């Protein structure tokens, strides 16, 4: 029960940051340089948490079969999500007209991604409190950039501010439900099954960094400052992982 309450508290951080990221897009209209910096920093943070916290825990248990299966499942699922998203976006572009439409492809992919992220947070707390705390912060930075991206993508739909916030709240709730499912269903599993799930989460997070965060960050012309944000994020959480 104590672990469950801790997860619920830390699961609120990504919920708050996705709304904060969206609010930044609604009220401030940030430029491409700011968004690129946030995406680079979030990618560095997630990669640091993977390298410093999750990967050592996976290696020390010496269960290569479970690791291979879990990692492969994670990659297959994320590739499926990517394929599904790109197919929907192509169909939306082909059917687009002068009317205002919501980016359903993006929103559907984000719902799947946030459920997975919530599950990963629950898995992280199953591995250890420190891993869960750092993952919560890393995912909070990620969801900030996602909230910003959603609002920018929805601008041509001419939604009101309240409608934008309603979408952001729904996405935040999706993450929270994923985290709740992750800790309630996964906290009492055997070491072998937990190792499989940690490997699954490892693959999903690596995919997120390489195919989502950095890919989006590189869509804009960037300066050395934006590139440096990746390494600042990595170094910051490397140090936090060493001293916490």
XYZ file of N, CA and C in Angstrom:
732
model
N 0.832 -1.208 0.000
C 0.000 0.000 0.000
C 0.869 1.262 0.000
N 1.994 1.218 0.763
C 2.889 2.373 0.807
C 3.517 2.631 -0.565
N 3.926 1.541 -1.230
C 4.509 1.675 -2.562
C 3.487 2.233 -3.545
N 2.251 1.775 -3.448
C 1.201 2.255 -4.345
C 0.983 3.752 -4.171
N 0.933 4.214 -2.919
C 0.727 5.643 -2.678
C 1.903 6.465 -3.190
N 3.143 5.937 -3.080
C 4.305 6.644 -3.612
C 4.222 6.786 -5.122
N 3.830 5.700 -5.791
C 3.703 5.739 -7.251
C 2.660 6.756 -7.663
N 1.533 6.783 -6.961
C 0.469 7.721 -7.307
C 0.937 9.165 -7.156
N 1.735 9.439 -6.128
C 2.253 10.791 -5.928
C 3.177 11.180 -7.069
N 4.133 10.297 -7.397
C 5.096 10.620 -8.444
C 4.462 10.574 -9.830
N 3.379 9.837 -9.988
C 2.691 9.804 -11.283
C 2.021 11.135 -11.583
N 1.777 11.949 -10.552
C 1.161 13.245 -10.788
C 2.123 14.213 -11.479
N 3.439 14.001 -11.324
C 4.398 14.932 -11.929
C 4.266 14.979 -13.445
N 4.291 13.833 -14.158
C 4.085 13.907 -15.610
C 2.713 14.444 -16.002
N 1.699 14.200 -15.167
C 0.366 14.742 -15.452
C 0.408 16.267 -15.407
N 1.078 16.801 -14.386
C 1.178 18.262 -14.252
C 2.000 18.857 -15.386
N 3.113 18.188 -15.750
C 3.994 18.765 -16.761
C 3.393 18.718 -18.163
N 2.581 17.710 -18.459
C 1.967 17.708 -19.793
C 0.975 18.864 -19.925
N 0.287 19.201 -18.823
C -0.615 20.354 -18.842
C 0.190 21.645 -18.890
N 1.320 21.676 -18.147
C 2.177 22.871 -18.165
C 2.778 23.095 -19.548
N 3.209 22.012 -20.202
C 3.743 22.141 -21.548
C 2.705 22.660 -22.518
N 1.478 22.141 -22.402
C 0.404 22.629 -23.247
C 0.075 24.083 -22.975
N 0.067 24.457 -21.682
C -0.216 25.853 -21.328
C 0.845 26.790 -21.896
N 2.095 26.324 -21.932
C 3.163 27.132 -22.526
C 2.875 27.402 -23.992
N 2.394 26.357 -24.690
C 2.054 26.533 -26.101
C 0.837 27.405 -26.309
N -0.106 27.384 -25.376
C -1.339 28.164 -25.510
C -1.088 29.653 -25.273
N -0.304 29.964 -24.233
C -0.166 31.358 -23.809
C 1.112 32.042 -24.296
N 2.171 31.269 -24.546
C 3.457 31.891 -24.843
C 3.897 31.761 -26.291
N 3.358 30.796 -27.022
C 3.763 30.561 -28.413
C 5.284 30.457 -28.542
N 5.903 29.455 -27.887
C 7.369 29.356 -27.892
C 7.907 29.049 -29.286
N 9.128 29.481 -29.530
C 9.744 29.266 -30.823
C 10.309 27.862 -30.971
N 10.775 27.587 -32.190
C 11.313 26.261 -32.485
C 12.570 25.963 -31.677
N 13.371 26.997 -31.378
C 14.603 26.784 -30.606
C 14.283 26.285 -29.201
N 13.257 26.865 -28.586
C 12.878 26.434 -27.235
C 12.390 24.996 -27.250
N 11.538 24.668 -28.223
C 10.998 23.309 -28.297
C 12.116 22.308 -28.566
N 13.049 22.646 -29.437
C 14.175 21.756 -29.717
C 15.025 21.544 -28.474
N 15.218 22.602 -27.695
C 16.009 22.484 -26.461
C 15.332 21.549 -25.464
N 14.007 21.691 -25.326
C 13.265 20.829 -24.406
C 13.351 19.367 -24.843
N 13.197 19.113 -26.139
C 13.243 17.746 -26.647
C 14.632 17.135 -26.474
N 15.681 17.904 -26.747
C 17.044 17.405 -26.548
C 17.296 17.090 -25.073
N 16.899 18.016 -24.199
C 17.119 17.805 -22.769
C 16.356 16.583 -22.273
N 15.098 16.441 -22.695
C 14.302 15.283 -22.283
C 14.922 13.984 -22.788
N 15.437 13.987 -24.020
C 16.084 12.793 -24.560
C 17.314 12.424 -23.739
N 18.103 13.425 -23.368
C 19.278 13.159 -22.538
C 18.916 12.601 -21.184
N 17.847 13.130 -20.596
C 17.405 12.648 -19.284
C 16.934 11.202 -19.361
N 16.083 10.892 -20.344
C 15.577 9.526 -20.473
C 16.727 8.553 -20.742
N 17.652 8.942 -21.609
C 18.788 8.071 -21.924
C 19.670 7.862 -20.699
N 19.821 8.890 -19.869
C 20.617 8.767 -18.654
C 19.961 7.808 -17.659
N 18.649 7.928 -17.486
C 17.939 7.026 -16.581
C 18.052 5.583 -17.053
N 17.946 5.375 -18.371
C 18.099 4.033 -18.934
C 19.489 3.489 -18.634
N 20.519 4.307 -18.877
C 21.894 3.848 -18.750
C 22.318 3.651 -17.296
N 21.915 4.567 -16.438
C 22.404 4.575 -15.060
C 21.570 3.701 -14.139
N 20.266 3.635 -14.382
C 19.382 2.942 -13.444
C 18.847 1.616 -13.976
N 18.162 1.648 -15.105
C 17.502 0.429 -15.579
C 18.491 -0.627 -16.071
N 19.443 -0.224 -16.910
C 20.343 -1.191 -17.522
C 21.181 -1.962 -16.497
N 21.781 -1.308 -15.489
C 22.521 -2.090 -14.484
C 21.650 -3.091 -13.726
N 20.412 -2.711 -13.415
C 19.509 -3.636 -12.727
C 19.198 -4.847 -13.597
N 19.075 -4.625 -14.902
C 18.781 -5.727 -15.812
C 19.975 -6.666 -15.927
N 21.173 -6.100 -16.034
C 22.375 -6.907 -16.243
C 22.712 -7.758 -15.029
N 22.544 -7.212 -13.835
C 23.020 -7.905 -12.636
C 22.239 -9.180 -12.329
N 21.039 -9.341 -12.886
C 20.231 -10.524 -12.586
C 20.572 -11.724 -13.466
N 21.335 -11.491 -14.564
C 21.843 -12.585 -15.396
C 20.724 -13.516 -15.880
N 19.730 -12.928 -16.538
C 18.633 -13.706 -17.113
C 18.527 -13.361 -18.603
N 19.460 -13.857 -19.426
C 19.524 -13.421 -20.835
C 18.298 -13.794 -21.658
N 17.670 -14.936 -21.369
C 16.499 -15.337 -22.156
C 15.353 -14.359 -21.931
N 15.092 -14.036 -20.669
C 14.021 -13.089 -20.348
C 14.316 -11.710 -20.943
N 15.594 -11.302 -20.869
C 15.980 -10.001 -21.424
C 15.744 -9.976 -22.929
N 16.153 -11.036 -23.611
C 15.969 -11.101 -25.060
C 14.511 -11.057 -25.461
N 13.679 -11.810 -24.742
C 12.250 -11.832 -25.059
C 11.603 -10.478 -24.780
N 11.871 -9.926 -23.599
C 11.266 -8.651 -23.222
C 11.696 -7.517 -24.129
N 12.991 -7.460 -24.445
C 13.499 -6.396 -25.314
C 12.883 -6.503 -26.706
N 12.808 -7.723 -27.222
C 12.225 -7.928 -28.556
C 10.754 -7.522 -28.578
N 10.018 -7.867 -27.530
C 8.607 -7.486 -27.459
C 8.444 -5.971 -27.438
N 9.327 -5.285 -26.706
C 9.260 -3.834 -26.643
C 9.496 -3.193 -27.991
N 10.500 -3.671 -28.722
C 10.802 -3.115 -30.037
C 9.662 -3.382 -31.009
N 9.124 -4.605 -30.989
C 8.035 -4.950 -31.901
C 6.818 -4.059 -31.659
N 6.472 -3.859 -30.377
C 5.319 -3.015 -30.067
C 5.541 -1.582 -30.510
N 6.728 -1.029 -30.238
C 6.987 0.358 -30.602
C 7.037 0.537 -32.121
N 7.540 -0.469 -32.843
C 7.523 -0.409 -34.301
C 6.083 -0.435 -34.824
N 5.245 -1.237 -34.173
C 3.835 -1.283 -34.556
C 3.170 0.071 -34.322
N 3.462 0.694 -33.175
C 2.891 2.017 -32.877
C 3.349 3.028 -33.919
N 4.627 2.986 -34.279
C 5.159 3.907 -35.276
C 4.464 3.703 -36.630
N 4.314 2.436 -37.023
C 3.654 2.131 -38.291
C 2.208 2.617 -38.276
N 1.503 2.345 -37.187
C 0.101 2.746 -37.051
C -0.030 4.267 -37.130
N 0.876 4.978 -36.464
C 0.826 6.440 -36.456
C 1.065 7.007 -37.845
N 2.119 6.526 -38.500
C 2.449 7.048 -39.831
C 1.341 6.754 -40.839
N 0.740 5.577 -40.736
C -0.351 5.233 -41.654
C -1.542 6.162 -41.456
N -1.897 6.416 -40.188
C -3.021 7.313 -39.911
C -2.741 8.732 -40.384
N -1.502 9.189 -40.186
C -1.166 10.540 -40.602
C -1.220 10.682 -42.116
N -0.763 9.654 -42.846
C -0.834 9.694 -44.296
C -2.282 9.741 -44.770
N -3.146 8.955 -44.118
C -4.552 8.950 -44.500
C -5.195 10.302 -44.216
N -4.842 10.900 -43.074
C -5.395 12.210 -42.736
C -4.949 13.273 -43.733
N -3.665 13.193 -44.141
C -3.166 14.165 -45.109
C -3.856 13.995 -46.456
N -4.115 12.744 -46.858
C -4.774 12.490 -48.135
C -6.224 12.956 -48.130
N -6.857 12.907 -46.956
C -8.270 13.271 -46.864
C -8.480 14.715 -46.411
N -7.391 15.434 -46.175
C -7.513 16.778 -45.613
C -8.173 17.724 -46.608
N -8.916 18.649 -46.068
C -9.533 19.689 -46.885
C -9.400 21.003 -46.138
N -10.218 21.942 -46.453
C -10.116 23.245 -45.800
C -10.774 23.280 -44.434
N -11.443 22.209 -44.050
C -12.085 22.187 -42.736
C -11.045 21.938 -41.663
N -11.401 22.272 -40.440
C -10.475 22.118 -39.329
C -10.652 20.731 -38.721
N -9.524 20.030 -38.592
C -9.569 18.655 -38.106
C -8.580 18.486 -36.974
N -8.941 17.658 -36.029
C -8.002 17.275 -34.981
C -6.977 16.299 -35.549
N -5.735 16.330 -35.050
C -4.714 15.376 -35.495
C -4.921 14.026 -34.806
N -5.885 13.253 -35.297
C -6.252 12.007 -34.616
C -5.111 10.993 -34.607
N -4.303 10.991 -35.674
C -3.172 10.063 -35.698
C -2.207 10.345 -34.567
N -1.866 11.619 -34.388
C -0.955 12.003 -33.313
C -1.561 11.689 -31.951
N -2.820 12.025 -31.763
C -3.455 11.819 -30.464
C -3.565 10.333 -30.116
N -3.913 9.500 -31.100
C -4.024 8.070 -30.828
C -2.666 7.476 -30.476
N -1.618 7.921 -31.174
C -0.274 7.433 -30.855
C 0.161 7.893 -29.470
N -0.185 9.130 -29.114
C 0.180 9.636 -27.792
C -0.525 8.867 -26.681
N -1.766 8.499 -26.907
C -2.488 7.719 -25.895
C -1.778 6.397 -25.641
N -1.390 5.714 -26.722
C -0.664 4.446 -26.564
C 0.671 4.679 -25.870
N 1.382 5.724 -26.307
C 2.695 6.025 -25.732
C 2.596 6.350 -24.246
N 1.578 7.118 -23.863
C 1.442 7.505 -22.456
C 1.042 6.327 -21.583
N 0.237 5.412 -22.111
C -0.076 4.194 -21.353
C 1.200 3.389 -21.107
N 2.017 3.259 -22.163
C 3.284 2.537 -22.021
C 4.192 3.244 -21.018
N 4.273 4.584 -21.111
C 5.108 5.335 -20.176
C 4.635 5.147 -18.734
N 3.319 5.152 -18.538
C 2.789 4.911 -17.199
C 3.141 3.531 -16.691
N 3.022 2.529 -17.555
C 3.415 1.169 -17.175
C 4.895 1.108 -16.831
N 5.716 1.810 -17.624
C 7.159 1.827 -17.362
C 7.447 2.447 -15.998
N 6.714 3.498 -15.641
C 6.911 4.102 -14.315
C 6.578 3.097 -13.216
N 5.466 2.378 -13.390
C 5.126 1.350 -12.418
C 6.183 0.266 -12.345
N 6.708 -0.150 -13.514
C 7.783 -1.154 -13.542
C 9.024 -0.614 -12.844
N 9.330 0.676 -13.078
C 10.504 1.276 -12.449
C 10.422 1.255 -10.937
N 9.257 1.562 -10.370
C 9.098 1.503 -8.920
C 9.158 0.073 -8.417
N 8.760 -0.886 -9.249
C 8.901 -2.284 -8.860
C 10.363 -2.674 -8.745
N 11.217 -2.052 -9.583
C 12.655 -2.334 -9.532
C 13.318 -1.636 -8.360
N 12.797 -0.496 -7.929
C 13.396 0.238 -6.816
C 12.864 1.652 -6.755
N 12.865 2.237 -5.559
C 12.295 3.576 -5.375
C 13.086 4.624 -6.136
N 14.430 4.538 -6.107
C 15.247 5.534 -6.790
C 14.997 5.504 -8.291
N 14.917 4.301 -8.857
C 14.646 4.174 -10.282
C 13.307 4.825 -10.630
N 12.300 4.575 -9.782
C 10.988 5.147 -10.035
C 10.968 6.658 -9.942
N 11.672 7.206 -8.945
C 11.714 8.660 -8.786
C 12.377 9.339 -9.978
N 13.520 8.812 -10.410
C 14.226 9.407 -11.540
C 13.422 9.259 -12.831
N 12.773 8.122 -12.998
C 11.923 7.931 -14.167
C 10.768 8.931 -14.168
N 10.217 9.200 -12.998
C 9.117 10.156 -12.905
C 9.560 11.529 -13.390
N 10.752 11.958 -12.976
C 11.268 13.258 -13.407
C 11.556 13.252 -14.908
N 12.180 12.163 -15.385
C 12.507 12.065 -16.805
C 11.244 12.071 -17.663
N 10.258 11.292 -17.252
C 9.010 11.240 -18.005
C 8.247 12.557 -17.904
N 8.425 13.261 -16.778
C 7.821 14.582 -16.657
C 8.358 15.550 -17.692
N 9.671 15.507 -17.931
C 10.267 16.348 -18.966
C 9.775 15.940 -20.350
N 9.653 14.632 -20.550
C 9.140 14.147 -21.837
C 7.713 14.630 -22.075
N 6.849 14.469 -21.058
C 5.444 14.840 -21.239
C 5.275 16.353 -21.385
N 6.200 17.136 -20.813
C 6.151 18.589 -21.043
C 6.281 18.882 -22.536
N 7.248 18.235 -23.179
C 7.440 18.449 -24.614
C 6.265 17.907 -25.415
N 5.662 16.791 -24.955
C 4.500 16.229 -25.647
C 3.294 17.160 -25.550
N 3.085 17.739 -24.369
C 1.991 18.688 -24.208
C 2.159 19.891 -25.115
N 3.391 20.364 -25.221
C 3.690 21.477 -26.120
C 3.416 21.089 -27.571
N 3.823 19.881 -27.940
C 3.633 19.412 -29.316
C 2.147 19.266 -29.653
N 1.355 18.778 -28.706
C -0.078 18.586 -28.948
C -0.769 19.912 -29.225
N -0.475 20.907 -28.420
C -1.116 22.210 -28.603
C -0.724 22.824 -29.942
N 0.541 22.706 -30.305
C 0.989 23.241 -31.585
C 0.279 22.532 -32.742
N 0.154 21.199 -32.636
C -0.503 20.424 -33.696
C -1.991 20.727 -33.789
N -2.607 21.115 -32.671
C -4.052 21.359 -32.656
C -4.423 22.799 -33.019
N -3.433 23.645 -33.261
C -3.736 25.057 -33.504
C -4.632 25.271 -34.713
N -4.371 24.520 -35.808
C -5.174 24.736 -37.009
C -6.604 24.236 -36.850
N -6.867 23.487 -35.774
C -8.244 23.063 -35.509
C -9.051 24.148 -34.816
N -8.404 25.250 -34.472
C -9.049 26.401 -33.842
C -9.859 26.002 -32.602
N -9.239 25.219 -31.750
C -9.878 24.847 -30.500
C -9.800 25.997 -29.510
N -10.768 26.052 -28.611
C -10.711 27.046 -27.546
C -9.681 26.608 -26.500
N -9.341 27.529 -25.620
C -8.383 27.197 -24.569
C -8.910 26.072 -23.678
N -10.207 26.129 -23.355
C -10.774 25.086 -22.495
C -10.745 23.728 -23.185
N -10.970 23.698 -24.489
C -10.921 22.432 -25.223
C -9.493 21.884 -25.274
N -8.507 22.769 -25.448
C -7.112 22.338 -25.408
C -6.760 21.739 -24.056
N -7.180 22.403 -23.001
C -6.879 21.902 -21.660
C -7.602 20.583 -21.387
N -8.790 20.413 -21.963
C -9.525 19.159 -21.800
C -8.758 18.005 -22.452
N -8.204 18.243 -23.631
C -7.397 17.224 -24.305
C -6.156 16.905 -23.479
N -5.484 17.933 -22.967
C -4.282 17.724 -22.160
C -4.593 16.951 -20.883
N -5.725 17.281 -20.248
C -6.110 16.567 -19.026
C -6.403 15.104 -19.326
N -7.050 14.840 -20.468
C -7.320 13.459 -20.857
C -6.052 12.670 -21.091
N -5.054 13.306 -21.729
C -3.769 12.636 -21.949
C -3.052 12.392 -20.616
N -3.119 13.365 -19.715
C -2.518 13.177 -18.400
C -3.177 12.045 -17.627
N -4.496 11.957 -17.718
C -5.224 10.866 -17.050
C -4.819 9.516 -17.632
N -4.571 9.481 -18.937
C -4.131 8.242 -19.574
C -2.816 7.758 -18.969
N -1.874 8.687 -18.784
C -0.596 8.322 -18.154
C -0.827 7.818 -16.729
N -1.661 8.511 -15.979
C -1.906 8.143 -14.584
C -2.506 6.745 -14.484
N -3.437 6.423 -15.365
C -4.044 5.089 -15.377
C -2.991 4.033 -15.691
N -2.102 4.340 -16.663
C -1.033 3.409 -16.998
C -0.120 3.135 -15.809
N 0.235 4.186 -15.065
C 1.085 4.016 -13.888
C 0.386 3.197 -12.810
N -0.904 3.452 -12.611
C -1.673 2.706 -11.624
C -1.732 1.227 -11.987
N -1.973 0.941 -13.263
C -1.988 -0.453 -13.719
C -0.613 -1.087 -13.557
N 0.421 -0.301 -13.883
C 1.777 -0.828 -13.806
C 2.146 -1.278 -12.413
N 1.886 -0.461 -11.410
C 2.305 -0.834 -10.055
C 1.352 -1.829 -9.420
N 0.053 -1.753 -9.715
C -0.898 -2.656 -9.066
C -0.832 -4.069 -9.634
N -0.521 -4.175 -10.927
C -0.500 -5.491 -11.557
C 0.894 -6.113 -11.593
N 1.934 -5.298 -11.498
C 3.283 -5.799 -11.729
C 4.155 -5.886 -10.476
N 3.712 -5.333 -9.363
C 4.584 -5.246 -8.194
C 4.796 -6.580 -7.495
N 3.950 -7.568 -7.745
C 4.078 -8.852 -7.031
C 4.505 -9.989 -7.956
N 5.142 -9.654 -9.063
C 5.552 -10.678 -10.010
C 6.896 -11.285 -9.621
N 7.192 -12.444 -10.197
C 8.472 -13.107 -9.940
C 9.608 -12.322 -10.577
N 10.841 -12.624 -10.171
C 12.005 -11.926 -10.706
C 12.141 -12.127 -12.208
N 11.812 -13.325 -12.679
C 11.930 -13.611 -14.106
C 10.964 -12.748 -14.929
N 9.721 -12.668 -14.466
C 8.734 -11.871 -15.198
C 9.063 -10.388 -15.098
N 9.532 -9.955 -13.926
C 9.903 -8.558 -13.756
C 11.077 -8.205 -14.659
N 12.033 -9.121 -14.794
C 13.167 -8.893 -15.689
C 12.689 -8.744 -17.135
N 11.738 -9.568 -17.518
C 11.176 -9.477 -18.857
C 10.530 -8.113 -19.093
N 9.793 -7.638 -18.094
C 9.097 -6.369 -18.232
C 10.055 -5.183 -18.190
N 11.107 -5.278 -17.365
C 12.119 -4.223 -17.341
C 12.814 -4.111 -18.695
N 13.083 -5.255 -19.323
C 13.701 -5.254 -20.645
C 12.755 -4.665 -21.685
N 11.480 -4.967 -21.529
C 10.457 -4.376 -22.395
C 10.483 -2.855 -22.258
N 10.498 -2.368 -21.029
C 10.547 -0.927 -20.790
C 11.826 -0.303 -21.311
N 12.943 -1.022 -21.180
C 14.218 -0.535 -21.705
C 14.133 -0.286 -23.206
N 13.592 -1.256 -23.937
C 13.462 -1.110 -25.387
C 12.536 0.054 -25.739
N 11.427 0.174 -25.015
C 10.466 1.243 -25.302
C 11.081 2.620 -25.073
N 11.868 2.768 -24.007
C 12.491 4.056 -23.712
C 13.584 4.394 -24.719
N 14.379 3.400 -25.118
C 15.407 3.643 -26.132
C 14.766 4.051 -27.455
N 13.672 3.402 -27.793
C 12.943 3.756 -29.013
C 12.419 5.182 -28.906
N 11.912 5.530 -27.753
C 11.375 6.871 -27.539
C 12.456 7.922 -27.777
N 13.672 7.669 -27.249
C 14.758 8.631 -27.392
C 15.185 8.768 -28.850
N 15.452 7.631 -29.505
C 16.054 7.659 -30.842
C 15.060 7.971 -31.953
N 13.831 7.488 -31.841
C 12.868 7.604 -32.938
C 11.805 8.670 -32.721
N 11.694 9.181 -31.510
C 10.662 10.183 -31.258
C 11.272 11.519 -30.825
N 11.883 11.551 -29.649
C 12.362 12.823 -29.105
C 13.447 13.448 -29.977
N 14.496 12.676 -30.297
C 15.584 13.239 -31.090
C 15.167 13.492 -32.536
N 14.313 12.626 -33.065
C 13.832 12.842 -34.435
C 13.063 14.153 -34.540
N 12.169 14.400 -33.578
C 11.418 15.655 -33.577
C 12.340 16.842 -33.329
N 13.311 16.669 -32.437
C 14.234 17.762 -32.124
C 15.042 18.169 -33.344
N 15.373 17.217 -34.217
C 16.198 17.502 -35.387
C 15.394 18.019 -36.574
N 14.081 18.108 -36.424
C 13.270 18.650 -37.510
C 13.500 20.149 -37.686
N 13.937 20.800 -36.623
C 14.207 22.233 -36.679
C 15.713 22.466 -36.804
N 16.079 23.587 -37.425
C 17.479 23.961 -37.487
C 17.970 24.228 -36.073
N 19.069 23.592 -35.703
C 19.516 23.682 -34.316
C 20.919 24.258 -34.230
N 21.179 24.831 -33.081
C 22.495 25.386 -32.789
C 23.218 24.466 -31.820
N 24.504 24.697 -31.568
C 25.215 23.883 -30.557
C 24.574 23.927 -29.181
N 23.840 24.999 -28.899
C 23.181 25.096 -27.584
C 22.110 24.015 -27.449
N 21.295 23.842 -28.494
C 20.265 22.797 -28.447
C 20.899 21.413 -28.327
N 21.981 21.167 -29.082
C 22.659 19.875 -28.997
C 23.221 19.650 -27.599
N 23.772 20.705 -26.997
C 24.356 20.590 -25.662
C 23.305 20.231 -24.617
N 22.045 20.601 -24.867
C 20.988 20.294 -23.893
C 20.849 18.790 -23.672
N 21.083 17.980 -24.720
C 21.033 16.523 -24.564
C 22.058 16.065 -23.527
N 23.277 16.548 -23.650
C 24.355 16.110 -22.764
C 24.211 16.705 -21.361
N 23.626 17.901 -21.282
C 23.348 18.474 -19.960
C 22.336 17.609 -19.219
N 21.273 17.195 -19.943
C 20.276 16.325 -19.324
C 20.869 15.001 -18.894
N 21.720 14.426 -19.737
C 22.357 13.149 -19.398
C 23.254 13.302 -18.173
N 24.114 14.332 -18.167
C 25.051 14.530 -17.055
C 24.313 14.815 -15.751
N 23.258 15.617 -15.819
C 22.514 15.967 -14.613
C 21.979 14.724 -13.918
N 21.357 13.824 -14.675
C 20.769 12.644 -14.052
C 21.807 11.558 -13.790
N 22.932 11.602 -14.469
C 24.036 10.714 -14.120
C 24.549 11.050 -12.725
N 24.711 12.352 -12.450
C 25.174 12.793 -11.128
C 24.123 12.500 -10.070
N 22.853 12.805 -10.385
C 21.789 12.517 -9.425
C 21.728 11.029 -9.084
N 21.928 10.175 -10.096
C 21.921 8.739 -9.852
C 23.071 8.285 -8.975
N 24.217 8.980 -9.056
C 25.387 8.615 -8.249
C 25.269 9.056 -6.799
N 24.612 10.205 -6.566
C 24.570 10.743 -5.207
C 23.295 10.414 -4.467
N 22.259 9.926 -5.170
C 20.977 9.649 -4.496
C 20.959 8.244 -3.918
